[in-house]
Tab-separated table of C-alpha atoms in Angstrom:
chain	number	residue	atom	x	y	z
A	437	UNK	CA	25.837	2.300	-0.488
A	438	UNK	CA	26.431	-0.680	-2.430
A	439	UNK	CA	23.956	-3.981	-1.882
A	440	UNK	CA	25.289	-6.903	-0.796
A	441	UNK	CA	25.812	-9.414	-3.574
A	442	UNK	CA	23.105	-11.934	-4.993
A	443	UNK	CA	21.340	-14.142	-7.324
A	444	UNK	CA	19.282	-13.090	-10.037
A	445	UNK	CA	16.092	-15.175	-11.640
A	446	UNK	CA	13.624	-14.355	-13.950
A	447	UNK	CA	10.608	-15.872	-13.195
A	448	UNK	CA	8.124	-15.890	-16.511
A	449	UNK	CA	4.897	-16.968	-14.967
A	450	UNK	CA	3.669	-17.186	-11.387
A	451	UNK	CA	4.266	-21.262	-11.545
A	452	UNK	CA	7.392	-20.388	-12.282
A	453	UNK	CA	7.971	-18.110	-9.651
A	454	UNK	CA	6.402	-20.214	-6.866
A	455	UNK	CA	9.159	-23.035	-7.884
A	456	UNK	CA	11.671	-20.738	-7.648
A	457	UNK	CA	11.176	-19.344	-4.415
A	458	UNK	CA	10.174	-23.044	-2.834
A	459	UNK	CA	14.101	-23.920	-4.647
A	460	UNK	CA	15.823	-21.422	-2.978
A	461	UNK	CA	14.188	-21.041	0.302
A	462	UNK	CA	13.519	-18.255	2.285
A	463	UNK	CA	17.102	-16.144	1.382
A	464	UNK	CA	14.957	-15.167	-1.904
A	465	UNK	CA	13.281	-12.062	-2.298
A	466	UNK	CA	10.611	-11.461	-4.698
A	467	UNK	CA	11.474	-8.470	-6.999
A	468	UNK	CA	8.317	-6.192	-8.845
A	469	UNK	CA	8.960	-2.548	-9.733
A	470	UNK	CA	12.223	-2.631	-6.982
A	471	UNK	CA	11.285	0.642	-5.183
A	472	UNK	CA	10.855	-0.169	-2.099
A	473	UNK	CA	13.117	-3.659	-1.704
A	474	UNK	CA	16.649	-1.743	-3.499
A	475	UNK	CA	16.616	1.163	-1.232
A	476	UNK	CA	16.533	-1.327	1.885
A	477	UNK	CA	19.161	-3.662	-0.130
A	478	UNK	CA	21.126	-0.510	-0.085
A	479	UNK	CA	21.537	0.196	3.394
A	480	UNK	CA	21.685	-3.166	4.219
A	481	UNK	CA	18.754	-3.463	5.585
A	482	UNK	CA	17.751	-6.186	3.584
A	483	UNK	CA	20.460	-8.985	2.333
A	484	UNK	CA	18.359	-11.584	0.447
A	485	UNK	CA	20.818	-13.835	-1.456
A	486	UNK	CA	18.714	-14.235	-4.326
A	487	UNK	CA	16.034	-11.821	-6.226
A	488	UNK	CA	13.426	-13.440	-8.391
A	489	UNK	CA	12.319	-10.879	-10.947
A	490	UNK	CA	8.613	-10.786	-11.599
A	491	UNK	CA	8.476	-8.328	-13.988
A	492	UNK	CA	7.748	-10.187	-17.318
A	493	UNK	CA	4.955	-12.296	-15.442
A	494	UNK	CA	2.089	-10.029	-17.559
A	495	UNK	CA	-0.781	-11.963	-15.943
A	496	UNK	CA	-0.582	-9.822	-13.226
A	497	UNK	CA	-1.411	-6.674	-14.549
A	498	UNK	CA	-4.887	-6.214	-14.973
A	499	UNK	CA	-7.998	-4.195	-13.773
A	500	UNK	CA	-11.053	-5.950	-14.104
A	501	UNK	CA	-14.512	-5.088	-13.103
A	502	UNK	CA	-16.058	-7.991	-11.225
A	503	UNK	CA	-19.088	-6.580	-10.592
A	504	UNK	CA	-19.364	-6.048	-6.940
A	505	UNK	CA	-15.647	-5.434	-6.771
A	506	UNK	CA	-12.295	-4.083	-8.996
A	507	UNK	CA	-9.638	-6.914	-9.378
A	508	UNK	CA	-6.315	-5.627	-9.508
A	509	UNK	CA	-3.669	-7.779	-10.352
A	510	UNK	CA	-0.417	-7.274	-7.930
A	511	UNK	CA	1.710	-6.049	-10.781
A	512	UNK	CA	-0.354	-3.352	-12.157
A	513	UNK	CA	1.988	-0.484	-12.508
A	514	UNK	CA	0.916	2.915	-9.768
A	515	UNK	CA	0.052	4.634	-13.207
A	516	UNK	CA	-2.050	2.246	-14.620
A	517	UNK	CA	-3.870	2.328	-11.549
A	518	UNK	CA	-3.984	6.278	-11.420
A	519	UNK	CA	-5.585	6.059	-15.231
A	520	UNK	CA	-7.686	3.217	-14.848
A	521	UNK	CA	-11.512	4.419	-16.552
A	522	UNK	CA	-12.826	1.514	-13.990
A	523	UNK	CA	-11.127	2.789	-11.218
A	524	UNK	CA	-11.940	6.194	-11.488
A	525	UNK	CA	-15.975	5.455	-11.977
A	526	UNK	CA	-16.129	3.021	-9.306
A	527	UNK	CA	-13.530	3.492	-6.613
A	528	UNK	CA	-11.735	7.221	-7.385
A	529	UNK	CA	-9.788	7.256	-4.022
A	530	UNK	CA	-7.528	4.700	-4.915
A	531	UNK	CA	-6.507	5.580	-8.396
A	532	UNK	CA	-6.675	9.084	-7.081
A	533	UNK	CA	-3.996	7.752	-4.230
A	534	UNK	CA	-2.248	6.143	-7.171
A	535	UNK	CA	-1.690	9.188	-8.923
A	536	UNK	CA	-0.030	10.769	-5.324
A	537	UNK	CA	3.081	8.243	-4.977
A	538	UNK	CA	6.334	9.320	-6.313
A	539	UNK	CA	7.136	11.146	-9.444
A	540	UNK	CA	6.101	9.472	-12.584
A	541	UNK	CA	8.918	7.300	-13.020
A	542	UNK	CA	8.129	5.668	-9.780
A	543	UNK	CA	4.574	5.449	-11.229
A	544	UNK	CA	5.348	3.984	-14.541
A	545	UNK	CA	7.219	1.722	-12.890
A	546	UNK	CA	6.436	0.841	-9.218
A	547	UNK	CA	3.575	-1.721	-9.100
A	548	UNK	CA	0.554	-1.770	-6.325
A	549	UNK	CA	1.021	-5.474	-5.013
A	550	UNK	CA	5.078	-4.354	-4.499
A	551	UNK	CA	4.201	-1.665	-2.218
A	552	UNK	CA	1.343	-3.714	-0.306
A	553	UNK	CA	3.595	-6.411	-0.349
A	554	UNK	CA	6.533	-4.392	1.293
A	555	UNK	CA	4.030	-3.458	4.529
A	556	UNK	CA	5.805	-0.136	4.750
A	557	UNK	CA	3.235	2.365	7.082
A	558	UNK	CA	4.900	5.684	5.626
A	559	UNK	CA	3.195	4.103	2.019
A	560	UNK	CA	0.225	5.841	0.624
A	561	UNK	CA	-1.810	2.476	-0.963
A	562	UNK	CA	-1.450	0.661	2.153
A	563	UNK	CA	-3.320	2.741	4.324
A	564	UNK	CA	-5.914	3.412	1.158
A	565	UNK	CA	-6.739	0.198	0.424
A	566	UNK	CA	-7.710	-0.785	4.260
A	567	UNK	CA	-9.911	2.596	3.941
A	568	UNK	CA	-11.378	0.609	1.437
A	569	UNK	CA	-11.748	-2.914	3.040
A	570	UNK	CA	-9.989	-4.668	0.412
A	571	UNK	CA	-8.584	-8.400	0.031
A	572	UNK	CA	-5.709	-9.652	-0.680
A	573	UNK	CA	-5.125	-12.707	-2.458
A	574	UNK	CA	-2.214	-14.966	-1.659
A	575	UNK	CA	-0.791	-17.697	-3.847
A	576	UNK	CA	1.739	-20.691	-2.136
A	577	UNK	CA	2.570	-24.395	-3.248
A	578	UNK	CA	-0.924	-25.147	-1.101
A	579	UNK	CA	-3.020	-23.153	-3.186
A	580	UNK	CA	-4.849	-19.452	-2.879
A	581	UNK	CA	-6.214	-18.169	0.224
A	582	UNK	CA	-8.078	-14.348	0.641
A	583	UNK	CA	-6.926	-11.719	3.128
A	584	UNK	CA	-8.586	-9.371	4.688
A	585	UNK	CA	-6.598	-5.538	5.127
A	586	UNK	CA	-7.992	-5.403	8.568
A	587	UNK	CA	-5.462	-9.031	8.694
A	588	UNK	CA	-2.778	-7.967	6.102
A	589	UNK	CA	-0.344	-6.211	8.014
A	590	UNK	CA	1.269	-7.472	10.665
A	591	UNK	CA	4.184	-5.195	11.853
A	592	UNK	CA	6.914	-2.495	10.260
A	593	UNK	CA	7.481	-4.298	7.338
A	594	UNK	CA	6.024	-7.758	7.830
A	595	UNK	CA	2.316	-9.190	6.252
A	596	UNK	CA	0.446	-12.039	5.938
A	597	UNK	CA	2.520	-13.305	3.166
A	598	UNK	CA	4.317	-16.009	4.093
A	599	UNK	CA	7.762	-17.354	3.053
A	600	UNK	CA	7.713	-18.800	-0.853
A	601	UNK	CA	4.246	-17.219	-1.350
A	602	UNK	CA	3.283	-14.379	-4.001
A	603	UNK	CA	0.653	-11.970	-3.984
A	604	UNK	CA	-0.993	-12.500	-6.788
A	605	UNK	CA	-4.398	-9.590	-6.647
A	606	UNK	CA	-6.315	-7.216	-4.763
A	607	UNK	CA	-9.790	-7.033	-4.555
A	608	UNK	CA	-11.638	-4.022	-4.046
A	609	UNK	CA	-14.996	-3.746	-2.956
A	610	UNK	CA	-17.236	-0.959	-4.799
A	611	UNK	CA	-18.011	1.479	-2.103
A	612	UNK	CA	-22.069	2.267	-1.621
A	613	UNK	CA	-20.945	5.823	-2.129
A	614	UNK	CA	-18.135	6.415	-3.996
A	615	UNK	CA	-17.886	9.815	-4.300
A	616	UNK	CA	-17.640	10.152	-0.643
A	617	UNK	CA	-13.833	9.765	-0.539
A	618	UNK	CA	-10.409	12.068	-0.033
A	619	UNK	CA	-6.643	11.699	0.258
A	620	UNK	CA	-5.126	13.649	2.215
A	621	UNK	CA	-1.230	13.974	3.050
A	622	UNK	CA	1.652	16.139	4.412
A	623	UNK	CA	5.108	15.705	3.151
A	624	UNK	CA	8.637	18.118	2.710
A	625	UNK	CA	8.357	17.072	-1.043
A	626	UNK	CA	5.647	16.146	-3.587
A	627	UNK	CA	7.735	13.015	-3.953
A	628	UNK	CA	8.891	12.659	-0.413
A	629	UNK	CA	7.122	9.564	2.294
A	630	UNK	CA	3.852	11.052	3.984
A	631	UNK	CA	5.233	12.650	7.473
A	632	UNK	CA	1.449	11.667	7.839
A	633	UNK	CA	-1.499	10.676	5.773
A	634	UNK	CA	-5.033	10.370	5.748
A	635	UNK	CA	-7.374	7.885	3.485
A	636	UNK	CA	-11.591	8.826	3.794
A	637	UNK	CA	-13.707	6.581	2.582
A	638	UNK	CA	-17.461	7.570	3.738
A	639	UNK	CA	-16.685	6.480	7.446
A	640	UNK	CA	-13.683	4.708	7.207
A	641	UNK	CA	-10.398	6.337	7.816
A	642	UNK	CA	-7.040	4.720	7.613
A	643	UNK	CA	-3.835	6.673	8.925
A	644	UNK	CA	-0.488	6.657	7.310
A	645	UNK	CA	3.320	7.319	9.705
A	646	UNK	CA	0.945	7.051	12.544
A	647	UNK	CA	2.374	3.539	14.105
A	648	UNK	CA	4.069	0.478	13.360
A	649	UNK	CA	1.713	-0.450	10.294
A	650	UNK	CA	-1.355	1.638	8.694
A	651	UNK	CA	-4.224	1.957	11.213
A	652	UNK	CA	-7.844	2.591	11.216
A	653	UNK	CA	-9.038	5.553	13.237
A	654	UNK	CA	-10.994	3.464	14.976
A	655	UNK	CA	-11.883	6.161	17.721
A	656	UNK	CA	-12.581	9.059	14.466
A	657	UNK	CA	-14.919	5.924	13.295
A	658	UNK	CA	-16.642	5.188	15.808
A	659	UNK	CA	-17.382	8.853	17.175
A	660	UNK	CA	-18.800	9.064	13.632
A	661	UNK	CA	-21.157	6.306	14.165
A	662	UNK	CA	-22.256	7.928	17.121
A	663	UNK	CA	-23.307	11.230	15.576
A	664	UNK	CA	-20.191	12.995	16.288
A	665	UNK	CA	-19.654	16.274	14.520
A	666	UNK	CA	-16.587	16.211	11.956
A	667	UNK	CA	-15.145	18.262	14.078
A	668	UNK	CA	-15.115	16.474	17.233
A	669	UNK	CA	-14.597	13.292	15.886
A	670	UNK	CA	-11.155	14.466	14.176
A	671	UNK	CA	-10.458	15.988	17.550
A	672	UNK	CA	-9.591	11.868	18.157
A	673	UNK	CA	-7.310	10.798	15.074
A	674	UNK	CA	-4.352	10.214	17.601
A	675	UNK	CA	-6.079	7.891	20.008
A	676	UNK	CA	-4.354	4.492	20.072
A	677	UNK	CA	-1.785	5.245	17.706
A	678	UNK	CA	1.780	4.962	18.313
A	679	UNK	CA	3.767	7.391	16.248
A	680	UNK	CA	7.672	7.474	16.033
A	681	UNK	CA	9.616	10.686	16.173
A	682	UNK	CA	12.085	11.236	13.917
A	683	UNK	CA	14.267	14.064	11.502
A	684	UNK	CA	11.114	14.916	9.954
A	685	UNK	CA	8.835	15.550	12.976
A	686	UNK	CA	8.257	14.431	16.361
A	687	UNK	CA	5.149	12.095	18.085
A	688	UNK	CA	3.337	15.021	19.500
A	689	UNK	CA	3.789	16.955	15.524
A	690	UNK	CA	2.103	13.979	14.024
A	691	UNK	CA	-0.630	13.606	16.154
A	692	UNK	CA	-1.522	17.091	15.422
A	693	UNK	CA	-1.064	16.596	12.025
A	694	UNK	CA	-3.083	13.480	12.004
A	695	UNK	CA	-6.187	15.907	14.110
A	696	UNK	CA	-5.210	18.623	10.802
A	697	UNK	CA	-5.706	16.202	8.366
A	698	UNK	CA	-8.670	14.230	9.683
A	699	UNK	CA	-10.592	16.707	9.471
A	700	UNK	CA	-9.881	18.212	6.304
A	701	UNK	CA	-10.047	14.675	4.965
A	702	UNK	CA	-13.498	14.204	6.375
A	703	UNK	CA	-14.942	17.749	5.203
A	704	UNK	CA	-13.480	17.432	1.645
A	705	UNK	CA	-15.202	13.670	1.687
A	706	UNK	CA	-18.378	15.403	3.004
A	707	UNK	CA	-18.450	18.082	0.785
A	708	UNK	CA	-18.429	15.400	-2.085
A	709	UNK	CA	-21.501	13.776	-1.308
């Protein structure tokens, strides 16, 4: 399908882009790698009446070590993320996430703050980075304000963010032990959305397709705390989640899948320590 018409800006700095979103109001739509926002524009799903490209805004893309956590700035590119030396030393679940999405033309192009942004549940880095309790960092006309993941997403395709603001970085905390971590997910295609997905960090789990946004396992997490054996606490990965059914599977397939992958999530993470 074709997307409805529109407006196109280039914003060259993030002053520049703040002005232009606060000039043309919420009908404007922040635009960053594109994967996520064109598809929807597509199928009509989303009709914003003007796109303000970010792209050329290069103080956004950056990984910094900031000694107790990795800055990432919103437009890093999924493959710069995936290669990042820092990354891979101090927190190797997400660039190893990273180096899951897509094909690598979505990498080299798709950036991390456009799919956090986008608050899409069947995404791989959402559900990673609230394994690893990270902030994000929100920029409006009033000035900057930190985010908690646990805070971030709000609903299918809604955040924190609000109307003329930009995320501008992420902030990930070093984990105490980092090589405590896997990825897990199940899809048709290496390049197809996660029918479900699993993030491990230590004792944090996140869930991907398993409800309206990405979701702790709180019950896996907190039989864990308890003393629970891998097995039993995996046993729980479905409790108060709300998966959809769909062409690709139904609720009851992805709860089992979401039991599956738990636990080979949480024994690959264990066997790493």
């Amino acid at each position: 399908m074709i997307p409805p018409s529109f407006t196109y800006v280039r914003a060259s700095s993030v002053d520049e882009a703040l002005e232009l979103a606060a000039e043309h109001g919420e009908d404007a739509k922040y635009l960053a790698g594109g994967h996520s926002l064109l598809p929807l524009m597509k199928l009509r799903m989303a009709s914003p009446t003007v796109l303000i490209d970010l792209g050329r805004i290069t103080e956004l893309s950056y990984i910094r070590d900031e000694g107790t956590y990795v800055a990432i700035g919103a437009l890093t590119r999924h493959h710069d993320v995936a290669t990042s030396a820092v990354l891979a030393a101090d927190v190797p679940l997400l660039a190893h996430t990273a180096g899951e999405v897509g094909d690598p033309q979505i990498r080299h192009r798709g950036t991390i703050g456009g799919s956090v942004a986008h608050g899409d549940s069947a995404s791989d880095l959402p559900a990673t980075l609230l394994a690893l309790d990270a902030t994000f960092v929100i920029r409006g006309e009033s000035g900057t304000r930190p985010v908690p993941a646990t805070e971030f997403f709000k609903s299918i395709f809604e955040t924190a963010i609000e109307p003329g603001e930009l995320l501008t970085e992420i902030q990930v905390p070093k984990p105490a032990a980092p090589a405590a971590w896997s990825f897990q997910k199940f899809t048709k295609r290496a390049i197809d959305w996660a029918i479900v997905g699993v993030a491990v960090q230590g004792t944090s789990v996140a869930l991907i397709s398993m409800g309206m946004t990405p979701l702790r396992a709180t019950a896996v997490e907190s039989a864990l705390a308890s003393g629970a054996s891998i097995a039993d606490a995996a046993a729980l990965a479905a409790e108060g989640t709300s998966a959809g059914s769909d062409i690709h599977g139904s609720k009851a397939y992805r709860e089992h899948l979401a039991r599956v992958l738990v636990r080979r999530g949480l024994e690959e993470a264990a066997a790493r320590t």
